[in-house]
Amino acid sequence: MSINATLIGQMITFALLVWFTMKYIWPPLFDSLEERKKKIADGLAAAEKGQEQMHLAEKKAKGVLKEAKEQSSEIVNLAQKRANELVEASKDTAKKEGERLLQVAKAQIEQEKQQAKESLRKEVSALALLAAEQVLSAEIDKTKHQDILSKISNQLG
Amino acid sequence: MATEAHAEGATGYIIHHLTSLTVGEGFWALNLDTLFFSAVLGGLFVWFFKMAAEKATAGVPGLIQNFVEMLIEFVDTQVKDSFHGKNKLIAPLALTIFCWVFLWNFMDLFPVDILPLIGSMMGIEYLRVVPSTDLNATFAMSISVFCLIIFYSIKVKGPWGFAKELMFQPFGPWLLPFNLLLKLVEEIAKPISLALRLFGNLYAGELIFILIALLPWYIQPVLSFPWAVFHILIITLQAFIFMVLTIVYLSMAHEDH
């Protein structure tokens, strides 16, 4: 139990252990710790940055969405207007066309009426002539009264 | 001691357990058991940490690396708490002290008779397995720390600065001899208290284990189990105290008044 040379041996062992720890054990372990600390800090910073960017992007997206909405409603309004216009225009043309058709039909009717009148008149005059001929044939000589007959015929025609 | 060790009964048993395996005579005697066990434990510490250091990565750490890093961070926190200068030695020194002393003390938890029994089978008569119950081991460490304290005191403050601190503090130049006496006692108390605290705790602990081992077998577990549990605390605490005091003393050596 007394102090002896063991002391010196122990001191040498201790010095060797401390030297070895200082040279080969502490630095790599400590460095890896520090490196990991840095990595984690970097990762956290990156995450924060990402979040910030996401917020920004969200804001931007909202803006774009709003703009798009505005634009789309504008487009819809425009389209509606245009459609109304088109409807109005087509109504107009339809009306006009109808009127025109009506006019054409009316004209045709008039024409047909005239034609009918003409043919009727002709038929009536022919009939009248025929009747007059029949009546007069007995009494009047055709050649004698040629003048009068043609006058009447002209008046009828 | 050899004649005492052959004494019969309880006294003989205790003395036998507290006798070192020695070669040589007088001062030049060597306690082989202390040297052997502390070297093996030191080797164990170095091997384990070197293995972890080689595999160390900044990525996801493995189980061993986790454990080792826990110790490294623990020691680093202690060092950063009390030492504010720059010194590449102190943290590794503290780590070595903590682990080595802890392993020394841990030998205390082996049942007192096992290793000496194995030793006696191999023809070794005496075996003290706990290096920290040997004053040589504790003093070797505390004297090394003391040398570092003196070395850094002189290095940081300069020879004259250190001498001034010894002579003129705490009471000023008019009480120079008194200051010198006080300071010398203070400095020398450091290694002595370091070594004796560790030695005393572990020696007493080991002695109690030996005394328990003398009791009838049916009482032994009732006593040795709680004492061993309590001892787990003590061995860690003693290693911690030795480490922290070393850091504190060295940081004091670095402080210029």
Short mmCIF file of C-alpha atoms in Angstrom, two decimals, chain A residues 56-150:
data_model
loop_
_atom_site.label_atom_id
_atom_site.label_comp_id
_atom_site.label_asym_id
_atom_site.label_seq_id
_atom_site.Cartn_x
_atom_site.Cartn_y
_atom_site.Cartn_z
CA LEU A 56 -44.42 33.66 -51.39
CA ALA A 57 -45.50 31.20 -54.05
CA GLU A 58 -48.86 30.82 -52.35
CA LYS A 59 -49.33 34.56 -52.38
CA LYS A 60 -48.31 34.71 -55.99
CA ALA A 61 -50.64 31.87 -56.88
CA LYS A 62 -53.47 33.67 -55.13
CA GLY A 63 -52.71 36.79 -57.14
CA VAL A 64 -52.61 34.85 -60.37
CA LEU A 65 -55.82 33.08 -59.49
CA LYS A 66 -57.55 36.35 -58.73
CA GLU A 67 -56.35 37.85 -61.97
CA ALA A 68 -57.47 34.81 -63.87
CA LYS A 69 -60.87 35.02 -62.23
CA GLU A 70 -61.17 38.65 -63.16
CA GLN A 71 -60.09 37.93 -66.65
CA SER A 72 -62.48 35.05 -67.03
CA SER A 73 -65.41 37.08 -65.74
CA GLU A 74 -64.45 39.82 -68.15
CA ILE A 75 -64.33 37.32 -70.96
CA VAL A 76 -67.71 35.93 -69.95
CA ASN A 77 -69.18 39.43 -69.86
CA LEU A 78 -67.74 40.18 -73.24
CA ALA A 79 -69.03 36.95 -74.65
CA GLN A 80 -72.46 37.63 -73.23
CA LYS A 81 -72.46 41.04 -74.75
CA ARG A 82 -71.34 39.69 -78.05
CA ALA A 83 -73.96 37.00 -77.92
CA ASN A 84 -76.62 39.58 -77.18
CA GLU A 85 -75.39 41.60 -80.06
CA LEU A 86 -75.45 38.59 -82.30
CA VAL A 87 -78.93 37.73 -81.19
CA GLU A 88 -80.05 41.27 -81.83
CA ALA A 89 -78.36 41.30 -85.19
CA SER A 90 -79.83 38.01 -86.22
CA LYS A 91 -83.23 39.17 -85.03
CA ASP A 92 -82.84 42.20 -87.20
CA THR A 93 -81.79 40.24 -90.23
CA ALA A 94 -84.55 37.79 -89.64
CA LYS A 95 -87.06 40.58 -89.43
CA LYS A 96 -85.69 42.16 -92.55
CA GLU A 97 -85.64 38.87 -94.36
CA GLY A 98 -89.16 38.20 -93.30
CA GLU A 99 -90.24 41.58 -94.48
CA ARG A 100 -88.45 41.05 -97.72
CA LEU A 101 -90.03 37.68 -98.17
CA LEU A 102 -93.36 39.22 -97.36
CA GLN A 103 -92.77 41.89 -99.97
CA VAL A 104 -91.77 39.31 -102.50
CA ALA A 105 -94.80 37.22 -101.70
CA LYS A 106 -97.01 40.28 -101.86
CA ALA A 107 -95.55 41.23 -105.23
CA GLN A 108 -96.02 37.76 -106.49
CA ILE A 109 -99.56 37.73 -105.27
CA GLU A 110 -100.14 41.07 -106.95
CA GLN A 111 -98.66 39.81 -110.13
CA GLU A 112 -100.70 36.67 -110.05
CA LYS A 113 -103.72 38.77 -109.32
CA GLN A 114 -102.97 40.91 -112.33
CA GLN A 115 -102.47 37.86 -114.44
CA ALA A 116 -105.68 36.37 -113.22
CA LYS A 117 -107.46 39.63 -113.86
CA GLU A 118 -105.99 39.75 -117.33
CA SER A 119 -106.94 36.23 -118.20
CA LEU A 120 -110.31 36.71 -116.60
CA ARG A 121 -110.84 39.88 -118.55
CA LYS A 122 -109.80 38.14 -121.67
CA GLU A 123 -112.11 35.25 -120.99
CA VAL A 124 -114.97 37.58 -120.10
CA SER A 125 -114.43 39.63 -123.25
CA ALA A 126 -114.21 36.49 -125.27
CA LEU A 127 -117.37 35.25 -123.64
CA ALA A 128 -119.04 38.60 -124.17
CA LEU A 129 -117.89 38.58 -127.70
CA LEU A 130 -119.15 35.08 -128.08
CA ALA A 131 -122.45 36.06 -126.59
CA ALA A 132 -122.65 39.17 -128.68
CA GLU A 133 -121.78 37.15 -131.72
CA GLN A 134 -124.48 34.70 -130.93
CA VAL A 135 -126.98 37.46 -130.38
CA LEU A 136 -125.90 39.50 -133.25
CA SER A 137 -125.27 36.71 -135.66
CA ALA A 138 -128.92 36.49 -136.20
CA GLU A 139 -129.48 40.14 -136.76
CA ILE A 140 -126.30 41.72 -137.73
CA ASP A 141 -124.05 40.98 -140.54
CA LYS A 142 -120.62 40.51 -139.39
CA THR A 143 -119.07 42.39 -142.08
CA LYS A 144 -121.51 45.25 -141.86
CA HIS A 145 -120.92 46.00 -138.21
CA GLN A 146 -117.25 45.22 -138.21
CA ASP A 147 -116.38 48.70 -137.03
CA ILE A 148 -118.67 48.68 -134.05
CA LEU A 149 -117.59 45.18 -133.00
CA SER A 150 -113.94 45.94 -133.08
#
